Coordinates of C-alpha atoms and ligand atoms in Angstrom, one line a residue:
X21 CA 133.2 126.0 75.4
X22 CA 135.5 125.7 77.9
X23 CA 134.0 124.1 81.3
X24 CA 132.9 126.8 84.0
X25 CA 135.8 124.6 86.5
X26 CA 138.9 125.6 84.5
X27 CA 137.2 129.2 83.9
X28 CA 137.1 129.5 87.6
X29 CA 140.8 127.5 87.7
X30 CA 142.0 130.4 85.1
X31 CA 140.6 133.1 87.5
X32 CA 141.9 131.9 90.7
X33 CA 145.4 132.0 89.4
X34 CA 144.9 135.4 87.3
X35 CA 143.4 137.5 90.2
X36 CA 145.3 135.7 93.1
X37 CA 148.0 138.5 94.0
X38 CA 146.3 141.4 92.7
X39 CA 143.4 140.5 95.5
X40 CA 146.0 139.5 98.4
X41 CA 147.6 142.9 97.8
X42 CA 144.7 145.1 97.3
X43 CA 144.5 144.2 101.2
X44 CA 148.1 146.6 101.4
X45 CA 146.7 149.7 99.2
X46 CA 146.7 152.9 100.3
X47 CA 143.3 154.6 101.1
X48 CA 143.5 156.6 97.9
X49 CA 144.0 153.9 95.4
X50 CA 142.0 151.5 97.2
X51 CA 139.1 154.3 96.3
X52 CA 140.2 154.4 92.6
X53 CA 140.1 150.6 92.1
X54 CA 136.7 150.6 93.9
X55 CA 135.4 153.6 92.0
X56 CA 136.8 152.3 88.4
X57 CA 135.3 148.7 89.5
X58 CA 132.1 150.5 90.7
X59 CA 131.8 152.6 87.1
X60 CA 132.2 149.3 84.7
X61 CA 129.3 147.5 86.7
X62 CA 127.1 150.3 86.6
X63 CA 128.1 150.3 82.6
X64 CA 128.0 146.4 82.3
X65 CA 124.7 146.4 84.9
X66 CA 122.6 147.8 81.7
X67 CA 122.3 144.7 80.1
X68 CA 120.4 143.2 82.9
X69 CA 116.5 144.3 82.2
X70 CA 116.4 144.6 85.7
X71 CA 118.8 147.1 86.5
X72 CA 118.4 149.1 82.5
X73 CA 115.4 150.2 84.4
X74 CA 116.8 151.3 87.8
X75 CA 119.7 153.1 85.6
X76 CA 117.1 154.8 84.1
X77 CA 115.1 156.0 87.6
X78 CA 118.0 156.8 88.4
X79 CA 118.8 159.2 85.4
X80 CA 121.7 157.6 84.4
X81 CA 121.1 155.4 81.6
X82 CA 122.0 158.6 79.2
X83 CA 125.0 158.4 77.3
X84 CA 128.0 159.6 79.0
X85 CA 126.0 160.0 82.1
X86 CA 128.3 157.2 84.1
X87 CA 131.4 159.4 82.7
X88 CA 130.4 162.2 84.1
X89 CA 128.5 161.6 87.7
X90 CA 130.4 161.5 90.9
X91 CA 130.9 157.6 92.4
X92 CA 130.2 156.6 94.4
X93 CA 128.2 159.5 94.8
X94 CA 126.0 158.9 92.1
X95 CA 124.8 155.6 93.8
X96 CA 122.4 157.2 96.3
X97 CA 120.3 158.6 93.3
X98 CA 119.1 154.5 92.7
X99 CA 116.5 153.1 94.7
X100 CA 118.0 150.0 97.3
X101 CA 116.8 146.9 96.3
X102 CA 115.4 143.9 98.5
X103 CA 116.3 140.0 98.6
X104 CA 112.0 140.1 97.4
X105 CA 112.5 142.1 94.9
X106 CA 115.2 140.4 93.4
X107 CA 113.5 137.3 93.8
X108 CA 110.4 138.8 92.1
X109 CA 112.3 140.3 89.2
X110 CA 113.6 136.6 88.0
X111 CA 115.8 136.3 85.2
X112 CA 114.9 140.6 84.6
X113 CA 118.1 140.7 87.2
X114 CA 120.3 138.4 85.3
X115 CA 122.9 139.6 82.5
X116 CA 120.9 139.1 79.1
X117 CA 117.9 138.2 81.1
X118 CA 119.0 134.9 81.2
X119 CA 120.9 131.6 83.3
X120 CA 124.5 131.1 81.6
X121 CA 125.5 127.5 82.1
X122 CA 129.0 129.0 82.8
X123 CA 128.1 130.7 86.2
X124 CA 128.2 129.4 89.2
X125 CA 125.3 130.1 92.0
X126 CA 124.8 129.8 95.6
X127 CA 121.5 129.5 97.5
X128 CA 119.8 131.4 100.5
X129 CA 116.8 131.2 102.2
X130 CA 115.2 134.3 103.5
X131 CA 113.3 134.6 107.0
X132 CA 110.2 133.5 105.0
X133 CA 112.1 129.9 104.2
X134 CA 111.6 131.0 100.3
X135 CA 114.9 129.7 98.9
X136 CA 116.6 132.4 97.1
X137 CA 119.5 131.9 94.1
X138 CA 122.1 134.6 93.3
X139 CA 124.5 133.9 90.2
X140 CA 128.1 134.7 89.6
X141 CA 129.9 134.7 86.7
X142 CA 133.5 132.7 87.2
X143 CA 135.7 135.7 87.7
X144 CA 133.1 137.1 90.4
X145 CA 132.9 133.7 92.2
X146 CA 137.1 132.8 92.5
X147 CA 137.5 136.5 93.7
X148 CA 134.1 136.5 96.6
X149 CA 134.1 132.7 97.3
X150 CA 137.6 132.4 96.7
X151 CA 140.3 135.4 96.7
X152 CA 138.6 137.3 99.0
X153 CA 138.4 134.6 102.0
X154 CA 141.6 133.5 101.7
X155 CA 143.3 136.9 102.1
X156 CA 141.8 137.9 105.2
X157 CA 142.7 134.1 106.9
X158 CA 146.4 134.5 105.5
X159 CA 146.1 137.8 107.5
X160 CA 145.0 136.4 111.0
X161 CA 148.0 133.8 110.3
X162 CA 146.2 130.9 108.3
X163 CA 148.9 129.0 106.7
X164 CA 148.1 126.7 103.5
X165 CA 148.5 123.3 105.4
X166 CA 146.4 123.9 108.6
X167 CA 143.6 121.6 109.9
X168 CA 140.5 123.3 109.6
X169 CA 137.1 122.3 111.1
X170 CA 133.8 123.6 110.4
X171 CA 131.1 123.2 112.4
X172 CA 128.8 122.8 109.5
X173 CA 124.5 122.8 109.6
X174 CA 125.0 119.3 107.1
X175 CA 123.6 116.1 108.5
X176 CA 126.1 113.6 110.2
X177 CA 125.6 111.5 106.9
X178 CA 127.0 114.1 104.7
X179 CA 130.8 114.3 107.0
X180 CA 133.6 113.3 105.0
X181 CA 133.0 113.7 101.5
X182 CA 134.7 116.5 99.9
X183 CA 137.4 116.3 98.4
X184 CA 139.8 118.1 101.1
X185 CA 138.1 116.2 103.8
X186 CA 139.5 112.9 102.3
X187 CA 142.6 114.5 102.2
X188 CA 142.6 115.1 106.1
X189 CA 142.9 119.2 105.7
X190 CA 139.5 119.5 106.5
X191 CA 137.0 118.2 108.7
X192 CA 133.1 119.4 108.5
X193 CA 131.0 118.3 111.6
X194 CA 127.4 118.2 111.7
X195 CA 125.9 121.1 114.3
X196 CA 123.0 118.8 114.3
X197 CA 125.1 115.9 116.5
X198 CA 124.8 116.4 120.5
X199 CA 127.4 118.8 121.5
X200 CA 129.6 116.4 123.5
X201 CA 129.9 114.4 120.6
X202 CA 131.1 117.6 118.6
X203 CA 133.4 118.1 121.5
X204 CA 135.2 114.4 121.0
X205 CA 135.6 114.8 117.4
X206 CA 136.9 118.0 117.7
X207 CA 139.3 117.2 120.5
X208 CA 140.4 113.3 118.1
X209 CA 140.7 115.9 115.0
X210 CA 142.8 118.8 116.7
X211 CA 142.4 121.2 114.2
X212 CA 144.4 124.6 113.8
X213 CA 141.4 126.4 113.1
X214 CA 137.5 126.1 113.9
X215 CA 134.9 127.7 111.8
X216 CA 131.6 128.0 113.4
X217 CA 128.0 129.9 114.7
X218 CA 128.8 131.6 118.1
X219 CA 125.8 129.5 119.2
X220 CA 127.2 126.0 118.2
X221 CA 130.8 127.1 119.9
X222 CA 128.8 128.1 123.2
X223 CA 127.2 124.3 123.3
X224 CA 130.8 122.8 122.5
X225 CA 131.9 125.0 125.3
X226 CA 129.4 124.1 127.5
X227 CA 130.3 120.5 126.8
X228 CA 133.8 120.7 127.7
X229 CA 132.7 122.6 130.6
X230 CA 131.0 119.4 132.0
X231 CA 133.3 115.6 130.7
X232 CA 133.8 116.2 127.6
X233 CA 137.2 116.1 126.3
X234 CA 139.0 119.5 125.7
X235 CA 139.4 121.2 122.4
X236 CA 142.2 123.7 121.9
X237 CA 142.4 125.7 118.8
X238 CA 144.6 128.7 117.9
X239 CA 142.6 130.5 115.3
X240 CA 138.8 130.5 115.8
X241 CA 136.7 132.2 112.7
X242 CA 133.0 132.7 113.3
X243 CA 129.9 134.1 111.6
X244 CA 126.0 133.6 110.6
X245 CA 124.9 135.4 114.0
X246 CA 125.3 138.0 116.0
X247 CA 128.0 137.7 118.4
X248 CA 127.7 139.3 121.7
X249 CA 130.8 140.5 124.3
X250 CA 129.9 137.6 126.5
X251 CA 129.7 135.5 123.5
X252 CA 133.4 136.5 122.0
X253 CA 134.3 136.1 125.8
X254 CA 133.3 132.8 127.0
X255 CA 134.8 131.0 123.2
X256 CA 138.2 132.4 123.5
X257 CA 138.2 131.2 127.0
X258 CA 136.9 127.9 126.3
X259 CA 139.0 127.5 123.0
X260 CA 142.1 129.5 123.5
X261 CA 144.0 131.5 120.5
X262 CA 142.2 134.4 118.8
X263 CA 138.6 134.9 117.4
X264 CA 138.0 136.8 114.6
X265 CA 134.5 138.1 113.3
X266 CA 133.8 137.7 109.7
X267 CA 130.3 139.6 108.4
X268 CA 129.3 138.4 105.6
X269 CA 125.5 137.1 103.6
X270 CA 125.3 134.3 101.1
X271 CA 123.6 136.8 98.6
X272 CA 127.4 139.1 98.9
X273 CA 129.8 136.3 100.5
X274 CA 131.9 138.1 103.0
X275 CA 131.7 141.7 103.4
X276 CA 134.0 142.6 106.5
X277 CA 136.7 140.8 108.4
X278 CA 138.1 141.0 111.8
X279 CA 141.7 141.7 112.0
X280 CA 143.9 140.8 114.8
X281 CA 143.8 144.6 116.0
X282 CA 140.0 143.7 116.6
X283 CA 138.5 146.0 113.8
X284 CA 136.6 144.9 111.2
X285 CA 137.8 145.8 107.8
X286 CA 135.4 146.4 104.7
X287 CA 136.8 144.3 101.7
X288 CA 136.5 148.0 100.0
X289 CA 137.6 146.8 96.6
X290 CA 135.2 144.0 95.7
X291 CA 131.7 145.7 98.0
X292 CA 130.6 148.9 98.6
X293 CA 129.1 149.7 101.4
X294 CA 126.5 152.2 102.6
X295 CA 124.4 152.7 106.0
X296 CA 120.8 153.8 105.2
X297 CA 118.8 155.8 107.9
X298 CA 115.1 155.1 108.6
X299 CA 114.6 158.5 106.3
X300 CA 116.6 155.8 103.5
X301 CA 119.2 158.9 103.0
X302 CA 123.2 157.3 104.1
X303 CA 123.6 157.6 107.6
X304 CA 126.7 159.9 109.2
X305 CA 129.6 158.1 110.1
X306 CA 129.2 156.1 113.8
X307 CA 125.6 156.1 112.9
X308 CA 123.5 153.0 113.0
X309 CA 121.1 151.9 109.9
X310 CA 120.5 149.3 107.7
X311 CA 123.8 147.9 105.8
X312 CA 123.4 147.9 101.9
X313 CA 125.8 146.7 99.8
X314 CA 126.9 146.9 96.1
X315 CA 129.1 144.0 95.2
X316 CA 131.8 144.9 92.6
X317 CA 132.3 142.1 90.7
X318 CA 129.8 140.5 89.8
X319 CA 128.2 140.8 86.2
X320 CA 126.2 137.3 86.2
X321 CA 123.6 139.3 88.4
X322 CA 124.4 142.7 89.4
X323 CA 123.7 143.2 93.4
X324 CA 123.4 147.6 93.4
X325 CA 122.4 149.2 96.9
X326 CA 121.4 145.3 97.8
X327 CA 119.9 145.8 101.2
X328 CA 121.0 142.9 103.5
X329 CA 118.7 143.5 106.3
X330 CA 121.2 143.5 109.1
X331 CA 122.0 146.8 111.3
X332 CA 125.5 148.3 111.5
X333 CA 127.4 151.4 111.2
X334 CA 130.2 152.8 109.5
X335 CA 133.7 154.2 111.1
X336 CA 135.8 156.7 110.4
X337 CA 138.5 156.0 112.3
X338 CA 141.7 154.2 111.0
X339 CA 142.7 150.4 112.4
X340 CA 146.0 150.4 114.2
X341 CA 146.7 147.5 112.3
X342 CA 147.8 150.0 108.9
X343 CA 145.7 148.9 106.6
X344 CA 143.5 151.3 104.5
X345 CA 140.0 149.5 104.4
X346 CA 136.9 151.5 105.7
X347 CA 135.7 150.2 109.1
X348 CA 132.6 148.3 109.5
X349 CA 131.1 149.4 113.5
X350 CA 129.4 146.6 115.3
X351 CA 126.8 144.8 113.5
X352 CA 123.7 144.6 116.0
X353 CA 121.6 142.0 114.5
X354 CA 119.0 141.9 111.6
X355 CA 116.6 144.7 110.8
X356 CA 114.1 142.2 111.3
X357 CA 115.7 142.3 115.2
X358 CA 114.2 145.5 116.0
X359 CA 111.2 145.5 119.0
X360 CA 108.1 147.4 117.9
X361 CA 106.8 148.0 121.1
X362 CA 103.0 148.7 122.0
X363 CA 103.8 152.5 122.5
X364 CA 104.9 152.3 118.8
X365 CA 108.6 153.2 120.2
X366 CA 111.2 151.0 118.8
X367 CA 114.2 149.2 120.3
X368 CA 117.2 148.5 118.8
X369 CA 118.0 144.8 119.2
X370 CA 121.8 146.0 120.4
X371 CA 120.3 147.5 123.2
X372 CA 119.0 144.6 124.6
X373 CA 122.1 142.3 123.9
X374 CA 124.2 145.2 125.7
X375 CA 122.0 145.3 129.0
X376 CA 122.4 141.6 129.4
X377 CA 126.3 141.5 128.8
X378 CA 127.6 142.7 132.4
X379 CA 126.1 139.5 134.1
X380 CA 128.1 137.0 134.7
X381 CA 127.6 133.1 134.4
X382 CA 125.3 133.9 131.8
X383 CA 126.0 131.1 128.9
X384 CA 123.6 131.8 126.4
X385 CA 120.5 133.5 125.6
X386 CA 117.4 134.4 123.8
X387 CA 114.9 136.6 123.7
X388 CA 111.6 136.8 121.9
X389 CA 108.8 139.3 121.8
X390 CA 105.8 137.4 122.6
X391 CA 103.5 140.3 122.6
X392 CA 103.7 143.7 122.0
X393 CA 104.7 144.0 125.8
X394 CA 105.9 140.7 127.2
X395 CA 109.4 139.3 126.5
X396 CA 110.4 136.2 126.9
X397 CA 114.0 135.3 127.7
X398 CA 115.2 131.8 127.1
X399 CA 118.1 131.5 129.7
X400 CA 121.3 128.5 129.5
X401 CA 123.1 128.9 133.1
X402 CA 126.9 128.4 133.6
X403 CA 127.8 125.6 135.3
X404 CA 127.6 126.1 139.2
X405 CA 125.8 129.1 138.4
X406 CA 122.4 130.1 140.5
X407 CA 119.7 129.8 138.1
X408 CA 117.3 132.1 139.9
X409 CA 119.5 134.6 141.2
X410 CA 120.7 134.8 137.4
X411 CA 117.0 134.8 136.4
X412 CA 116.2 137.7 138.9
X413 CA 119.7 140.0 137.3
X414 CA 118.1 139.2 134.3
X415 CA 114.8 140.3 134.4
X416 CA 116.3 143.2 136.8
X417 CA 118.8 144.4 133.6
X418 CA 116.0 144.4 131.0
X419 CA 113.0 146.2 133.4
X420 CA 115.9 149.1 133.0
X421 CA 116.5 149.2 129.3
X422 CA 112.7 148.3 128.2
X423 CA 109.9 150.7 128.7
X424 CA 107.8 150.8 132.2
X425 CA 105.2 148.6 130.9
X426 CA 107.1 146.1 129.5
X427 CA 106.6 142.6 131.2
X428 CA 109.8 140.3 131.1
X429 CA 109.7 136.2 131.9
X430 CA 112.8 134.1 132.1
X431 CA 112.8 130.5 131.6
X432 CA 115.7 128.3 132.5
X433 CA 116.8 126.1 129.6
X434 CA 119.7 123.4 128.4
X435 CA 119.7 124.6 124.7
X436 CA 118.3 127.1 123.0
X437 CA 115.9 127.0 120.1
X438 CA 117.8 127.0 116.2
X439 CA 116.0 128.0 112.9
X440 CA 117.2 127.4 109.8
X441 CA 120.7 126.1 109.2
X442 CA 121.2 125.7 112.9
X443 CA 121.0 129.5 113.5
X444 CA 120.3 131.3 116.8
X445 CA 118.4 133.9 116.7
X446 CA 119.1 135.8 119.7
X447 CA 116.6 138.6 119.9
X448 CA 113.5 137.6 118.0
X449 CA 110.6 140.3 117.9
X450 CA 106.7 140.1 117.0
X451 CA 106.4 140.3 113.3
X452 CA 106.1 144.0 111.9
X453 CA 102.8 145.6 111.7
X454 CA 102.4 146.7 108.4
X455 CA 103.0 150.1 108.5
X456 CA 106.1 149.7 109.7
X457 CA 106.8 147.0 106.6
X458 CA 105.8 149.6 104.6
X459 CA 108.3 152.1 105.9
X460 CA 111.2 149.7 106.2
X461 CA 110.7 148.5 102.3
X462 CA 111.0 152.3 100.4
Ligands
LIG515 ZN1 143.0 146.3 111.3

């Protein structure tokens, strides 16, 4: 058997220009390729026990039924399916019900901390980890040769070792070092481009702000949180060159990219993408709900109407930039982000995020329901900035987008608090009640 590597080699080479020119297709063949990629899944998805039985809920595991539906029509008659169900369903949602030593996987953890493994067979894995990434940086101007940094959640111990890094292309840095330090290796490295959390770029920024040395970069990629106005603002200012978005889970590697018109573009040809209501029927165009995505390509373990848990819309409207891809709105956090508040009202998380933006000298921020109706807010002050005249705008901004009845507390801070792999999470509510679980997990 030939070693899952050179599979992956043989793949990267085969599928190289046909994915860096599905970026230039037309809207109309963009939706053939999805919909023909979208019909062999559904096909090959039977043979995971898994999803043989969701075909059949969804009365299409006839014969001939999958010639004959609508796609991706057809998709909305299966039930979504959750990161915990997935996880409970074990090898039932692998191809053949079982681990091939030829696939490759990458791990997640969920809010719970549960790790959680999704498979890929090598063709799936060059194109998503692969194929996919390095289109939409060749796009925003990447060039083979650049000197890339990542601001990485690894420990300092762990720098250095890959095999790029010893080849000087690419330098990882531990989020977990103090960000001055960051800010000197940065600076000594010079890279082209910086990959990183909004969050860690804020507390390199921050850094600068105060002796440590400068870091240019022209290209700045981030992802892993939500990233506010003020956010995008303050790291373009502190970094120079041009930021771009890229949306993306572990469990569907990236889903949407930021092009340099500022839009972000669904990679339509290897995910499909739909926008459920709270009712669970797809949302109308401009409309918020919870993203759930099908990913194309994969056969090792078929991800159909996966629901990622984060909140965004879709668009309509076509990027100036020409190309063809469907339009992903803003994503406004997890669905886990939304307040249940003691009225039983709820608040979107985006709401919140977008009262706060119009103050200035804000640095960073985070708020977390700590009961039904009290919110703290976890406040990092620009330099030179007045931290209780902030504090007061603040507390003034949210008393207008919160309920009457809805206490607010600020606390001044130097860094905020990060979960796992260094993540901020920027609004953080009570944990559901369960009635609400209940609703949320049809
Ligand atoms: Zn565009």
């Amino acid at each position: 058997m030939i070693s899952r590597h050179a599979a992956l080699a043989y793949w990267l080479a085969r599928d190289s220009r046909a994915t860096a020119h599905a970026l230039d297709l037309d809207a109309a063949s963009l939706r053939a390729l999805s919909t023909q990629r979208l019909r062999t899944l559904l096909v090959d998805a039977q043979r995971s026990p898994l999803n043989a039985a969701r075909m059949r809920d969804a009365g299409l595991s006839r014969p001939g039924a999958l010639r004959e539906v609508e796609l991706p029509l057809a998709l909305q008659t299966f039930a979504p399916v959750s990161k915990q169900e997935l996880r409970s369903a074990g090898s039932a949602a692998l191809r053949d019900g079982r681990i091939s030593a030829s696939w490759f996987s990458s791990r997640s953890s969920g809010s719970s901390g549960e790790p959680f493994r999704v498979y890929y067979n090598a063709r799936a894995w060059a194109m998503l980890k692969y194929l996919v990434k390095m289109r939409a940086r060749r796009a925003m101007g990447m060039r083979l040769l650049d000197r890339v940094a990542i601001l990485d959640a690894i420990e300092p111990g762990d720098e250095g070792h890959s095999l790029l890094e010893r080849a000087g292309r690419l330098r990882r840095i531990s989020v977990f070092r103090p960000p001055a330090e960051i800010a000197a290796m940065l600076a000594a490295y010079a890279p082209v481009e910086i990959y990183a959390l909004p969050s860690a770029l804020l507390e390199v920024a921050r850094a600068c702000d105060a002796d440590a040395p400068r870091v240019r970069a022209q290209r700045i990629f981030t992802s892993g949180e939500l990233l506010t106005g003020t956010a995008r603002q303050a790291i373009a200012a502190a970094f120079g060159g041009t930021l771009s978005d890229i949306y993306g889970t572990s469990e569907t590697k990236e889903i949407a990219w930021e092009c340099t018109a500022g839009s972000r573009h669904v990679n339509a040809d290897v995910v499909h993408v739909e926008i459920l209501g709270d009712d669970g029927a797809c949302a109308p165009a401009g409309v918020e709900g919870e993203i759930v995505v099908t990913v194309l390509v994969n056969r090792a373990m078929p991800l159909i109407r996966y629901r990622t848990g984060d909140r965004g819309s879709l668009l309509t409207t076509r990027c100036e930039c020409g190309r063809a891809s469907p339009l992903l709105g803003v994503v406004s956090g997890r669905e886990a982000d939304v307040l249940e508040l003691s009225d039983g009202s709820t608040l979107s998380p985006y709401l919140l995020t977008m009262a706060l933006e119009p103050i200035t000298g804000l640095a960073q921020y985070q708020l977390v329901q700590v009961e039904r109706d009290l919110v703290r807010v976890s406040v990092v002050a620009e330099r030179g900035r007045d931290g209780a005249a902030l504090e007061r705008e603040i507390v003034a901004a949210l008393r207008r987008a919160l309920p009457a009845g809805v206490r607010v507390e600020t606390a001044l801070v130097d860094r905020l608090t990060h979960g796992a792999r260094a993540k901020v999470r920027v609004v953080q509510p009570l944990p559901r009640s369960g009635a609400r679980e209940l609703a949320t997990a049809r």
